[in-house]
Amino acid sequence: MHRRVLRYLAILIVTGFCATTAQALRPKDGRDTITEGHRIYDRACVWCHGTEGKGDGPSGWSIGRYAAPRPRDFTAESYKLRSTPSGELPTDQDLFRTITQGIPGFMPSYRSLNEQERWQVIAYLKSLNPAFEQEQPTPMVLPSPPLFPSGNGITNGRALYAKYECRTCHGDNGAGDGPESKAGHLRDAYNLPITATDLTDPSSFKNGATPHDLYRSIMTGLDGTPMPAYADQFAGQEEAAWDLVWYLQSLSGQPGR
Amino acid sequence: MGRHRVPVRRNRVAIEREKDTDLRTHSIGATIVQTVAGLFVVISGTYDMSVQTAEAIPAFARKYALNCTTCHTAPPQLNTFGERFLENGYQLPGTEDGGITGKKNLGDLSLDDFAHYTGVRLRGNVLRAHNFKQQNPPGAESGTVQNKSELGFPEVFSLFTAGTLSKDMGFFAEMESNLEEGATGIERAFITFNNVGGENIANIRIGKLDPSAVFSFSTLRQQLEFIGESTNSSTDAVQRAGLFPLATAAKFYGLRDRSGTVISPYAPSLYNAVAETGVEVRGRPFGDWFMYQVGVLNGSNEGFGDSNKGKDFYGAIRLDYARSANFSASLSGFAYLGNSNATVFDGTRNVDANWNRYGAAAHLRYKMLDLHGMYTLDRITHAPTAALSNFDTTASGVTVALDAYVTNRTLLSLRYDNMDAGGDLTQRTSQTFAGMQIKHYLRSNVALYARHDLNLRRAEEGNAAARNLRHAVFVGIDISY
C-alpha cells in the first residue's frame, strides 16, 4: 500500500516536471514573446519575408524570379503546408514543422534556432495576421494506415491517380511533366508560373515524404497553388486514399505496400 | 556558390604563350564564330525543351538543400541574404548553425557528406576573337596582336571547399587550375571565427583572403569574367588590354613589386586583390545598417612570408539599407595604406614606394536589376623625386556594372570600365571599355554566354598596343557543381 502511494507520487512528480519543462520551451503567447520573436525575425527571416512580413524582402524576388515561389506573405495569404482543411490557417504545429524542416529548394531549415526561439518567431508571424486571433485552426483527422492493406494497393492507387487526373499536372510517370505543367499553364496565387512537383523525387517535397505527409498533402492540398485538396473526393474512403499514397511512394522507389 | 576567380597570372606580368595555328585569317575566324554561335543556339534550344525543373546545386546549396537563387542574384553575385550568410562565417544569418547543420564526427563522414563541403566550377571561352586596329606592329611578339579566333575551352577549373568546423568557426579553401597557363595553386584559403564578443561584434578571417569580399563591389563576383592581358615577355610592354573591372586594377605602368618584377597595370591589387595574406576583423556592432572592416596584410604580391619593411593596412565602412520591398542598397568606402609595398626604377635600381588606394562603391538591387559600381584612386608616395621624374603618381579607375534577368533563364550584363592610367609616362595608356554579355542558363548550374567588349576610345596603331584593341568577342560555358 505504502509502496504504491509512493510510486504514484513519483509518477506525479515526474509528469509534472515534464509538463513544466515543455511549458518553458514553449513560451506563453504575449507581448514579450512577440517582441522577442520580432527580434529573431529581423535577423533571420527578414531577408526573404520582408520588413512587414509581406514576402517582399530584399532577396525574396531573386528566389523564384519570374516564377513561383515567392516567400510567404504573412499578412494576408494562405498557407501551403497545413494539416487543416483547404482555406484554413495552419496550426502552430504546422508552422513549427515548416520552420524546423525548412522548404527544400527555397527556405533553409531553422533547427539552428532553439525550440523556444522557433515558438517566439511563430508568435510574431501570427501577430502579423489578425485572422489568427479570430480563428482556431483545427487539424483534419489523419487516420493511421491500415494494418493489413489490400494486396493490390499500388494498382488501385495507380487507377485513382488516373481517375483524379493527377497526371494532367504530375505526368503519367509522376515526373512533374504532365501536359498542364509542361505547357506552362499552371499559376500560383500571385499569377506566377509554377510547375507540378516531381513525385519521383521525395527529397524535393515541401510537405514531407512519409506516408502520413503524403496523405496530408492529398487531403489538404497546397493552398495558393493549383494543387487541389482531395478531402471531399476521398470522404469515407480512407483505404482508397492510402492506396494512392502507396502508389506515390512506389513512384520514388520507396518501400511501398 | 559564388567564388569566382581570376586567372592565376594576376600579380605578375602575364606572358601569353601563343600557339601557332592555322586558324589565323579573319575570314576563317568569322566562319568559326558563326559556326560556334550557331551550335550554341541549337544546344540551348534543345536543352530548353528537354530540361524541366532539375536543379543541381553546389556545396552550400547541397548542404542546406537549397537552390542557388536563395543566395545569389546570379552566381557568383550574391543577394542580400547570401551576403549576410557569407558575413556570418557560412552560417544562416541570425543563427549560429555551424555546430548543427551537416555536422558529424569525422569517422561518420561519408562521401555524400563531403559533397556538402565541396564544389567545382569549370568555365572558359570556347571561342575567343580579338580584333585589332593594326596587326602585329613592330615590337609585338608575333601572333599576339592579330585578328584571329581561338578555341580555348576550358580555361579555368576551380575546386573549393568551405563550411563550418563548429559553431562560429568556418573555413574556406579554393584550388584553381588555370589550363591556359598550366598553373595550379591555392587561390584563397582562410579560416573564420565569428560572432566573437557577441553577435556580429567581431568576425575574424585569417589566411590568404580577398579583402573586398564584403565590400559593395567585390572583385571576384563579376559577371563578365576576367580576360587576361597580354604582355611582351622581354620588354614588359602591354600588347593587348585586359578586359575586366578596371577599377580593381593596378593601373600603373612600370610599377614593380618588391622582387623587382613589373606589376601588370591589369592586375587586380591592394584592397581589390584576388587574395593577400593577412588578418581581418569586421562586424556590425550597431545593427544591420553599419559595418566596419579593418585588416593587416603582408602587402601586395607578398605571398608566404614578408619581404616588406612594414605591413599594409586597410579599413572600410559600409552602410546598408535593406528594409524596402524587393530592394536593398549599400554604400562603402575604403582606404588601403601600403607600406613599402612597391618599387619604382630610378634608372639604376628599384627604390621603395608606398602604394595607397582609396575607393568608394555602391550596390543597388531591385527585383531583376543588380547595379554596382566602384571608383578607385591610387597614389604612389614616399619615393625619391628622382625616381618619379617620368612617373605619374596618380591613377584612377571606374567600373559600373548592371546585371538584369531579361527572362527567367537569361541574364543580360552590361559593364563600363575606365582606367586613367598612371606610372611611366612613355608607356601608360588609359583605357575605356564597354562590355555586354548575354548568359543563358540551360539549368541553374549550366550556362552558355556570348560576350562583346568594345573599346570606347579611338583605337591606335602601333606598339602601345593596349589601345590597339578595337573589340573582342567571346563565347563560353560556365558550369558549377
XYZ file of C-alpha atoms in Angstrom:
738
model
C 0.000 0.000 0.000
C 2.650 2.396 1.162
C 4.803 1.444 -1.800
C 2.011 2.051 -4.242
C 1.351 5.548 -2.925
C 4.992 6.359 -3.256
C 5.008 5.120 -6.813
C 2.008 7.271 -7.705
C 3.670 10.216 -6.100
C 6.830 9.647 -8.102
C 4.876 9.429 -11.349
C 3.015 12.576 -10.475
C 6.197 14.477 -9.814
C 7.876 13.246 -12.977
C 4.926 14.079 -15.239
C 4.561 17.414 -13.527
C 8.206 18.130 -14.167
C 7.884 17.175 -17.828
C 4.892 19.440 -18.198
C 6.757 22.384 -16.761
C 9.829 21.904 -18.978
C 7.597 21.627 -22.021
C 5.990 24.827 -20.859
C 9.361 26.502 -20.567
C 10.270 25.601 -24.143
C 7.019 26.933 -25.444
C 6.754 30.452 -24.056
C 3.365 31.935 -23.229
C 1.843 33.955 -26.043
C 2.006 37.617 -25.195
C 3.746 40.889 -25.858
C 7.173 39.771 -24.615
C 7.166 36.633 -26.715
C 6.119 38.582 -29.786
C 8.781 41.216 -29.195
C 11.434 38.551 -28.872
C 10.055 36.821 -31.969
C 10.246 40.085 -33.866
C 13.894 40.448 -32.932
C 14.690 36.960 -34.245
C 12.640 37.588 -37.373
C 14.607 40.762 -38.122
C 17.877 38.882 -38.086
C 16.860 35.595 -39.670
C 13.710 35.884 -41.780
C 13.508 39.492 -42.932
C 15.825 38.896 -45.935
C 13.165 36.918 -47.735
C 9.890 37.621 -45.955
C 10.379 41.379 -45.728
C 10.238 44.019 -43.020
C 6.457 43.861 -42.775
C 6.170 40.151 -43.487
C 4.707 40.683 -46.933
C 7.104 38.238 -48.622
C 8.946 41.080 -50.322
C 12.311 41.014 -48.563
C 15.400 42.213 -50.426
C 16.179 38.646 -51.534
C 12.596 37.492 -51.961
C 12.343 38.179 -55.663
C 15.626 36.516 -56.517
C 14.459 33.093 -55.269
C 11.872 32.372 -57.934
C 12.471 35.387 -60.190
C 9.656 35.415 -62.725
C 8.280 32.113 -61.422
C 6.938 30.668 -58.168
C 7.514 30.628 -55.315
C 7.634 33.962 -53.581
C 8.302 33.890 -49.841
C 5.038 33.643 -47.908
C 3.149 36.857 -47.241
C 2.342 36.527 -43.545
C -0.109 39.418 -43.525
C -2.706 38.006 -45.829
C -2.028 34.999 -47.841
C -2.989 31.413 -47.482
C -0.537 28.791 -46.303
C 0.600 25.802 -48.305
C 1.803 23.427 -45.639
C -1.074 22.635 -43.321
C -2.830 19.821 -41.571
C -6.051 21.864 -41.705
C -8.706 21.807 -44.430
C -8.164 23.873 -47.561
C -8.812 27.566 -46.969
C -7.923 27.461 -43.285
C -4.929 28.743 -41.408
C -2.186 26.357 -40.339
C -1.917 25.135 -36.762
C 1.010 26.143 -34.582
C 2.352 22.639 -35.032
C 2.274 23.102 -38.807
C 4.263 26.330 -38.561
C 6.715 24.731 -36.182
C 7.216 21.828 -38.564
C 7.778 24.145 -41.555
C 10.323 26.282 -39.757
C 12.146 23.284 -38.334
C 12.299 21.321 -41.578
C 12.614 24.211 -43.977
C 11.278 24.042 -47.513
C 13.569 22.094 -49.854
C 14.976 24.326 -52.548
C 13.635 27.578 -51.153
C 13.960 28.018 -47.427
C 16.594 26.605 -45.083
C 15.779 24.524 -42.060
C 15.893 26.560 -38.866
C 16.911 23.804 -36.494
C 19.654 26.224 -35.559
C 17.125 28.371 -33.712
C 16.367 26.641 -30.457
C 12.812 25.493 -29.816
C 11.950 28.480 -27.706
C 13.185 30.839 -30.414
C 11.110 28.997 -33.013
C 7.962 29.389 -30.881
C 8.757 33.043 -30.358
C 9.096 33.695 -34.055
C 5.825 31.813 -34.649
C 4.086 34.099 -32.176
C 5.406 37.054 -34.150
C 4.294 35.618 -37.518
C 0.799 35.086 -36.146
C 0.657 38.632 -34.833
C 1.005 39.842 -38.440
C -2.347 38.359 -39.420
C -5.367 39.182 -37.213
C -7.187 36.115 -38.520
C -5.018 34.008 -36.238
C -6.755 35.620 -33.248
C -10.227 35.009 -34.579
C -9.883 31.505 -35.920
C -8.918 28.364 -34.120
C -7.318 26.203 -36.806
C -8.123 22.560 -36.195
C -6.284 19.777 -37.947
C -8.072 17.235 -40.081
C -8.170 13.717 -38.752
C -5.253 11.822 -40.183
C -6.069 8.151 -39.807
C -3.409 5.547 -39.389
C -2.607 3.441 -42.385
C -4.470 0.143 -42.388
C -2.576 -2.626 -40.666
C -3.324 -5.033 -43.475
C -3.530 -3.090 -46.726
C -5.185 -4.694 -49.690
C -2.871 -6.791 -51.800
C -3.218 -4.564 -54.814
C -2.763 -1.162 -53.185
C -0.387 0.122 -55.818
C -2.620 -0.973 -58.660
C -5.612 0.671 -57.017
C -3.563 3.752 -56.381
C -2.499 3.924 -59.995
C -6.173 3.760 -61.011
C -7.049 6.602 -58.622
C -4.116 8.635 -59.930
C -5.706 8.310 -63.364
C -9.264 8.840 -62.123
C -8.493 12.103 -60.334
C -6.358 13.324 -63.208
C -3.230 13.816 -61.177
C -1.445 13.017 -64.442
C -2.601 16.206 -66.164
C -0.251 18.076 -63.878
C 2.156 15.500 -62.472
C 2.530 13.435 -65.631
C 1.996 9.799 -66.491
C 5.006 8.682 -64.512
C 4.789 11.316 -61.825
C 7.838 13.214 -63.052
C 6.058 16.562 -62.873
C 5.774 16.701 -66.636
C 2.028 16.454 -67.182
C 0.607 18.371 -70.131
C -0.698 21.266 -68.000
C 2.618 21.658 -66.236
C 4.715 21.307 -69.361
C 2.623 23.779 -71.295
C 3.247 26.338 -68.556
C -0.464 26.703 -67.793
C -0.166 26.344 -64.025
C -0.110 29.542 -61.979
C 0.007 30.248 -58.262
C -1.923 32.832 -56.263
C 0.491 35.551 -57.437
C -0.197 34.514 -61.028
C 3.390 33.284 -61.268
C 4.130 30.194 -63.333
C 4.505 27.121 -61.140
C 5.395 23.552 -62.026
C 3.857 20.412 -60.580
C 6.076 18.528 -58.158
C 8.232 15.729 -59.500
C 6.685 12.942 -57.441
C 9.622 10.633 -58.147
C 11.935 12.868 -56.069
C 10.754 12.833 -52.447
C 13.687 14.967 -51.294
C 12.009 17.919 -53.004
C 8.657 17.534 -51.215
C 7.786 20.664 -49.284
C 5.195 18.980 -47.145
C 7.239 15.904 -46.259
C 7.521 12.456 -47.830
C 6.363 9.986 -45.194
C 3.074 8.151 -45.867
C 1.341 10.458 -43.391
C 2.796 13.518 -45.059
C 1.589 12.381 -48.465
C -1.859 11.595 -47.103
C -1.971 15.069 -45.606
C -0.844 16.760 -48.847
C -3.562 14.976 -50.822
C -6.321 15.796 -48.328
C -5.412 19.408 -47.601
C -3.973 20.462 -50.959
C -1.372 23.205 -51.133
C -3.357 26.425 -50.860
C -2.323 29.193 -53.185
C -1.200 26.672 -55.815
C -3.085 24.594 -58.401
C -2.634 21.519 -56.183
C -6.226 20.796 -55.093
C -7.426 19.301 -51.823
C -8.994 15.889 -52.324
C -10.653 15.575 -48.919
C -14.153 15.609 -50.416
C -13.392 13.024 -53.070
C -11.959 10.652 -50.525
C -14.524 11.263 -47.772
C -15.268 7.902 -46.208
C -12.732 6.138 -48.431
C -9.683 6.111 -46.259
C -8.392 2.901 -47.650
C -8.503 4.211 -51.224
C -6.579 7.315 -50.141
C -3.905 5.111 -48.615
C -3.700 3.140 -51.841
C -2.945 6.377 -53.665
C -0.250 7.071 -51.079
C 1.309 3.648 -51.668
C 1.288 4.360 -55.364
C 3.018 7.727 -54.867
C 5.618 6.068 -52.696
C 6.244 3.424 -55.315
C 6.973 6.187 -57.844
C 10.037 7.244 -55.919
C 11.218 3.740 -55.192
C 10.297 3.997 -51.536
C 9.183 0.804 -49.887
C 5.532 0.508 -50.880
C 2.853 -1.784 -49.592
C 28.276 29.297 -54.548
C 29.968 32.064 -55.642
C 33.538 32.192 -55.651
C 34.965 33.373 -58.806
C 38.349 33.948 -59.615
C 40.705 35.366 -61.838
C 43.431 33.737 -63.834
C 46.418 32.891 -61.680
C 48.542 35.394 -63.520
C 47.026 38.344 -61.717
C 50.016 39.595 -59.841
C 52.698 39.028 -62.389
C 53.052 40.373 -65.801
C 51.328 37.871 -67.976
C 53.253 36.125 -70.583
C 50.948 34.841 -73.166
C 52.006 31.715 -74.886
C 50.724 31.865 -78.371
C 50.069 28.699 -80.211
C 50.863 28.594 -83.867
C 47.741 27.522 -85.545
C 46.363 27.864 -88.970
C 43.178 29.455 -87.773
C 44.552 32.885 -88.222
C 42.895 34.573 -91.071
C 39.976 36.770 -90.350
C 37.606 35.090 -92.740
C 38.175 31.664 -91.251
C 37.787 33.286 -87.856
C 34.453 34.717 -88.862
C 33.289 31.343 -90.094
C 34.251 29.727 -86.809
C 32.445 32.437 -84.875
C 29.325 31.771 -86.873
C 29.593 28.007 -86.586
C 30.157 28.003 -82.836
C 27.466 30.595 -82.236
C 25.072 28.563 -84.361
C 25.910 25.435 -82.435
C 25.178 27.221 -79.175
C 21.810 28.359 -80.386
C 20.955 24.781 -81.306
C 22.230 23.375 -77.999
C 20.409 25.926 -75.895
C 17.247 25.384 -77.895
C 17.201 21.627 -77.401
C 18.078 21.799 -73.748
C 15.431 24.314 -73.019
C 12.840 21.855 -74.113
C 14.219 18.724 -72.556
C 15.307 20.053 -69.193
C 12.403 20.708 -66.934
C 12.974 21.789 -63.395
C 16.029 19.765 -62.494
C 18.087 21.954 -60.220
C 21.568 20.804 -59.416
C 23.198 22.547 -56.548
C 26.800 23.001 -55.444
C 28.328 22.915 -51.958
C 26.309 25.157 -49.626
C 23.215 24.689 -51.691
C 23.625 20.944 -51.266
C 24.302 21.257 -47.577
C 21.118 23.239 -46.965
C 19.074 21.626 -49.778
C 18.543 24.990 -51.443
C 18.639 26.345 -54.967
C 21.440 28.696 -55.975
C 18.930 31.548 -56.181
C 18.470 31.527 -52.413
C 21.849 33.195 -52.024
C 22.671 34.540 -55.479
C 21.008 37.015 -57.761
C 23.151 35.371 -60.431
C 26.132 33.291 -59.330
C 28.679 34.409 -58.324
C 26.908 37.673 -57.444
C 25.244 37.354 -54.041
C 21.859 38.633 -52.994
C 21.394 40.294 -49.618
C 20.685 37.012 -47.832
C 23.801 35.463 -49.401
C 25.902 38.422 -48.272
C 24.784 38.037 -44.683
C 25.401 34.274 -44.860
C 28.955 34.957 -46.000
C 29.469 37.546 -43.288
C 28.211 35.167 -40.620
C 31.004 32.723 -41.492
C 28.868 30.432 -43.682
C 26.078 30.204 -41.144
C 22.464 31.203 -41.674
C 22.034 34.878 -40.820
C 20.703 35.351 -37.330
C 21.824 31.897 -36.231
C 24.974 30.056 -35.277
C 24.216 26.862 -37.101
C 27.847 25.887 -37.610
C 27.521 23.347 -34.848
C 24.316 21.857 -36.182
C 23.826 21.623 -39.884
C 25.694 18.810 -41.501
C 27.972 18.311 -38.543
C 29.230 14.808 -37.954
C 32.161 13.214 -36.270
C 34.995 12.706 -38.670
C 34.610 8.939 -38.583
C 30.970 9.241 -39.599
C 31.631 11.286 -42.690
C 30.611 9.632 -45.912
C 31.381 10.682 -49.456
C 27.927 12.259 -49.620
C 28.765 14.449 -46.655
C 31.955 15.502 -48.352
C 29.828 16.856 -51.159
C 28.271 19.215 -48.623
C 31.614 20.915 -48.347
C 32.910 20.944 -51.886
C 32.001 22.452 -55.173
C 33.653 22.667 -58.546
C 33.466 25.159 -61.302
C 34.597 24.640 -64.847
C 34.499 27.500 -67.242
C 36.114 29.085 -70.193
C 35.685 30.566 -73.581
C 35.078 28.005 -76.241
C 35.835 30.775 -78.649
C 37.819 33.981 -78.330
C 38.264 36.515 -81.063
C 40.209 39.754 -80.588
C 40.128 42.403 -83.249
C 42.987 44.911 -83.529
C 43.484 48.150 -85.413
C 46.947 47.126 -86.533
C 48.093 43.550 -86.683
C 51.438 42.619 -85.178
C 53.039 46.069 -85.063
C 56.826 46.159 -84.805
C 57.963 45.169 -81.338
C 54.984 42.984 -80.595
C 55.521 39.281 -80.176
C 54.358 37.582 -83.291
C 50.863 36.266 -83.305
C 49.779 38.109 -80.170
C 48.234 41.122 -81.775
C 46.350 39.555 -84.564
C 42.768 39.282 -85.656
C 42.145 35.658 -85.121
C 39.792 33.254 -83.456
C 40.949 30.741 -80.912
C 39.269 27.696 -79.453
C 40.004 27.534 -75.781
C 37.618 25.624 -73.525
C 38.177 25.001 -70.680
C 40.315 27.762 -69.273
C 39.773 27.527 -65.565
C 38.847 24.700 -63.246
C 38.261 25.546 -59.602
C 37.688 23.267 -56.686
C 36.554 24.813 -53.480
C 35.715 23.518 -50.111
C 34.055 25.582 -47.442
C 31.835 25.244 -44.456
C 31.861 25.249 -40.704
C 34.077 23.274 -38.389
C 31.892 24.007 -35.410
C 29.708 26.773 -34.130
C 31.114 30.124 -35.272
C 34.181 28.599 -36.822
C 34.339 28.355 -40.588
C 36.816 27.596 -43.319
C 37.240 28.268 -46.990
C 39.800 26.961 -49.440
C 39.960 27.196 -53.150
C 42.237 25.483 -55.594
C 42.393 26.734 -59.082
C 43.832 25.170 -62.157
C 44.330 27.553 -64.994
C 44.632 25.356 -68.016
C 45.691 28.162 -70.289
C 48.672 28.963 -68.136
C 49.308 25.452 -66.956
C 49.291 26.716 -63.387
C 47.592 25.168 -60.383
C 47.561 26.520 -56.891
C 45.736 27.614 -53.786
C 43.859 30.699 -54.768
C 42.395 31.561 -51.384
C 42.447 29.753 -48.070
C 41.356 31.090 -44.717
C 39.572 30.280 -41.530
C 36.934 32.410 -39.852
C 35.975 32.979 -36.236
C 32.569 34.516 -35.978
C 30.477 36.464 -33.532
C 33.449 36.946 -31.250
C 32.438 39.086 -28.273
C 28.749 38.872 -29.170
C 26.512 38.694 -32.163
C 28.214 40.354 -35.117
C 30.616 42.303 -32.913
C 33.727 40.844 -34.478
C 34.162 38.332 -37.286
C 37.766 37.389 -37.883
C 39.375 35.992 -41.019
C 42.914 34.659 -41.042
C 44.771 33.462 -44.110
C 45.031 34.155 -47.782
C 41.923 36.230 -48.166
C 40.166 38.572 -50.573
C 39.805 41.916 -48.774
C 36.910 43.140 -50.940
C 34.735 40.083 -50.214
C 32.221 42.037 -48.135
C 32.583 45.384 -49.903
C 29.765 46.829 -52.006
C 31.861 45.941 -55.027
C 33.511 42.551 -54.770
C 36.391 41.835 -57.140
C 35.550 38.168 -57.517
C 31.836 38.356 -58.178
C 31.590 39.972 -61.580
C 29.504 38.513 -64.371
C 31.934 39.406 -67.154
C 34.845 37.107 -66.465
C 38.426 38.258 -66.329
C 40.057 38.135 -69.740
C 43.765 38.405 -69.154
C 46.002 40.972 -70.769
C 48.980 40.004 -72.860
C 52.423 41.394 -72.221
C 55.661 41.152 -74.124
C 57.880 38.730 -72.261
C 61.087 40.666 -72.827
C 60.008 44.305 -72.768
C 57.051 44.104 -70.342
C 55.086 46.263 -72.770
C 51.354 45.593 -72.681
C 50.412 44.265 -76.079
C 46.761 43.623 -75.541
C 44.464 45.179 -72.985
C 42.947 43.002 -70.287
C 39.178 43.023 -70.088
C 37.955 43.104 -66.533
C 36.827 45.605 -63.858
C 39.457 48.285 -64.342
C 38.647 49.936 -61.007
C 40.217 46.901 -59.336
C 43.376 47.075 -61.483
C 46.890 48.195 -60.568
C 46.649 50.981 -63.176
C 50.336 51.950 -63.036
C 52.752 51.233 -65.865
C 56.269 50.386 -64.805
C 55.468 49.838 -61.136
C 57.344 46.864 -59.695
C 56.812 44.520 -56.812
C 59.480 44.027 -54.174
C 61.225 41.338 -56.145
C 61.625 43.804 -59.000
C 59.080 42.201 -61.316
C 56.929 44.649 -63.204
C 53.349 44.613 -61.929
C 50.871 44.466 -64.737
C 48.618 47.537 -64.833
C 45.848 44.987 -65.290
C 46.460 43.037 -62.083
C 43.669 43.350 -59.506
C 45.524 44.562 -56.468
C 45.640 46.055 -52.985
C 42.153 46.101 -51.428
C 40.787 44.604 -54.621
C 43.354 41.825 -54.908
C 42.140 38.303 -55.508
C 43.909 37.309 -52.320
C 46.635 38.529 -49.986
C 47.884 37.017 -46.760
C 46.810 38.581 -43.507
C 44.217 39.024 -40.782
C 40.956 40.890 -40.883
C 38.230 41.869 -38.441
C 34.787 43.120 -39.329
C 31.385 43.377 -37.784
C 28.093 45.168 -37.478
C 28.089 46.163 -33.822
C 25.248 48.696 -34.123
C 22.848 46.669 -36.211
C 22.487 45.835 -39.858
C 22.925 49.368 -41.171
C 26.626 49.771 -40.429
C 29.677 47.601 -40.987
C 33.304 48.168 -40.155
C 36.272 46.294 -41.545
C 39.954 46.553 -40.679
C 42.795 44.386 -41.872
C 46.524 43.975 -41.991
C 48.336 42.215 -44.832
C 51.857 41.301 -45.773
C 51.405 43.602 -48.714
C 50.793 43.488 -52.397
C 52.179 40.408 -54.089
C 53.722 39.175 -50.881
C 52.644 35.612 -50.573
C 54.021 33.429 -47.853
C 56.292 35.379 -45.534
C 57.084 39.009 -45.971
C 59.970 40.837 -47.586
C 58.348 44.105 -46.656
C 59.633 46.665 -44.250
C 56.140 47.151 -42.940
C 52.646 45.829 -43.213
C 49.839 47.145 -45.355
C 46.665 48.275 -43.598
C 43.144 48.717 -44.752
C 39.926 49.941 -43.295
C 36.453 50.136 -44.733
C 32.983 51.089 -43.683
C 29.765 50.088 -45.299
C 26.241 51.438 -44.898
C 23.303 49.187 -45.673
C 19.640 49.653 -46.302
C 17.547 46.519 -46.657
C 14.106 47.397 -45.392
C 12.091 48.228 -48.517
C 10.117 45.905 -50.743
C 12.361 43.821 -53.017
C 15.127 46.365 -52.638
C 18.470 46.660 -50.951
C 21.329 49.090 -51.217
C 24.776 49.540 -49.799
C 27.415 52.230 -49.911
C 31.018 51.611 -48.933
C 34.318 53.349 -48.758
C 37.808 52.058 -48.079
C 41.349 53.251 -47.605
C 44.286 50.949 -48.243
C 47.617 52.170 -46.964
C 50.662 50.484 -48.380
C 53.980 50.416 -46.653
C 56.938 49.882 -48.992
C 54.651 47.606 -50.921
C 56.010 48.517 -54.359
C 59.173 49.760 -56.018
C 59.979 52.216 -58.764
C 63.018 52.010 -61.034
C 65.097 55.187 -60.672
C 67.470 54.497 -63.596
C 69.889 52.362 -61.689
C 67.932 50.430 -59.104
C 64.486 49.783 -57.675
C 63.577 52.103 -54.824
C 60.807 51.631 -52.295
C 57.493 53.384 -52.655
C 54.193 53.339 -50.802
C 51.243 52.412 -52.958
C 47.914 53.523 -51.498
C 44.364 53.221 -52.710
C 41.093 54.903 -51.778
C 37.788 53.736 -53.096
C 34.054 54.132 -52.917
C 31.388 51.794 -54.153
C 27.643 51.407 -54.289
C 25.394 48.435 -54.846
C 21.672 48.513 -55.593
C 19.393 45.560 -56.102
C 15.796 45.755 -57.103
C 13.941 42.693 -58.359
C 15.563 41.746 -61.666
C 18.170 44.521 -61.517
C 21.575 44.408 -59.897
C 23.603 47.581 -60.282
C 27.013 48.032 -58.752
C 29.953 50.273 -59.323
C 33.214 51.446 -57.832
C 35.645 54.305 -58.149
C 39.252 53.936 -57.023
C 42.071 56.396 -56.720
C 45.674 55.182 -56.428
C 48.641 57.189 -55.191
C 52.348 56.457 -55.098
C 54.096 58.243 -52.246
C 57.385 58.218 -50.405
C 59.543 57.522 -53.424
C 62.586 59.722 -54.170
C 61.618 62.513 -56.568
C 64.386 61.452 -58.949
C 62.658 58.151 -59.489
C 59.385 59.892 -60.194
C 60.538 62.406 -62.793
C 58.955 60.438 -65.614
C 56.253 58.847 -63.497
C 52.677 59.889 -62.888
C 51.999 59.079 -59.227
C 48.230 59.167 -59.517
C 45.847 56.807 -61.282
C 42.152 56.180 -61.074
C 39.574 53.721 -62.294
C 35.828 53.365 -62.595
C 33.706 50.309 -63.136
C 29.926 50.260 -63.332
C 28.060 47.044 -63.998
C 24.426 46.208 -64.457
C 23.049 42.679 -64.438
C 19.431 42.064 -65.291
C 17.356 38.965 -65.802
C 15.507 39.631 -69.015
C 13.802 36.252 -68.724
C 13.918 33.623 -66.007
C 16.899 31.968 -67.662
C 18.602 34.801 -69.471
C 20.901 37.257 -67.815
C 21.963 40.419 -69.575
C 25.080 42.141 -68.242
C 26.494 45.481 -69.216
C 29.697 46.989 -67.950
C 31.557 50.239 -68.307
C 35.244 50.362 -67.423
C 37.628 53.251 -67.395
C 41.220 53.463 -66.275
C 43.139 56.716 -66.134
C 46.492 55.053 -66.035
C 49.495 56.316 -64.118
C 53.135 55.369 -63.934
C 55.765 55.505 -66.652
C 54.716 58.406 -68.868
C 56.170 56.904 -72.024
C 54.176 53.693 -71.718
C 50.977 54.492 -69.940
C 47.783 54.226 -71.883
C 44.392 54.949 -70.485
C 41.507 52.717 -71.418
C 37.764 52.817 -71.710
C 35.792 49.698 -72.487
C 32.145 48.781 -72.686
C 31.197 45.154 -72.265
C 27.970 43.363 -72.953
C 27.098 39.772 -72.237
C 24.118 37.508 -72.655
C 24.197 34.471 -70.433
C 21.656 31.757 -70.886
C 21.098 29.157 -68.175
C 20.286 25.740 -69.551
C 19.906 24.622 -65.968
C 20.556 26.582 -62.835
C 24.183 25.455 -62.864
C 24.996 25.294 -66.571
C 25.191 28.454 -68.602
C 26.277 29.477 -72.069
C 27.314 33.022 -72.729
C 28.232 35.304 -75.558
C 30.089 38.494 -74.866
C 31.299 41.529 -76.705
C 33.795 44.100 -75.423
C 34.211 47.363 -77.247
C 36.981 49.951 -76.990
C 35.285 53.305 -76.468
C 38.455 55.253 -77.172
C 39.807 55.571 -80.657
C 41.975 52.538 -81.290
C 45.543 53.488 -82.063
C 48.072 51.901 -84.292
C 51.494 50.988 -83.114
C 53.025 49.098 -80.337
C 51.496 50.948 -77.391
C 49.119 48.259 -78.289
C 46.928 48.307 -75.221
C 44.758 50.682 -77.220
C 45.243 48.828 -80.443
C 42.389 46.506 -79.470
C 39.137 47.556 -81.087
C 36.792 44.945 -79.806
C 36.627 41.319 -78.774
C 34.075 38.532 -78.850
C 33.856 35.558 -76.507
C 31.548 32.590 -76.455
C 31.830 30.310 -73.454
C 30.441 27.820 -70.991
C 30.160 28.111 -67.228
C 29.365 25.041 -65.151
C 29.354 24.650 -61.413
C 28.666 21.513 -59.493
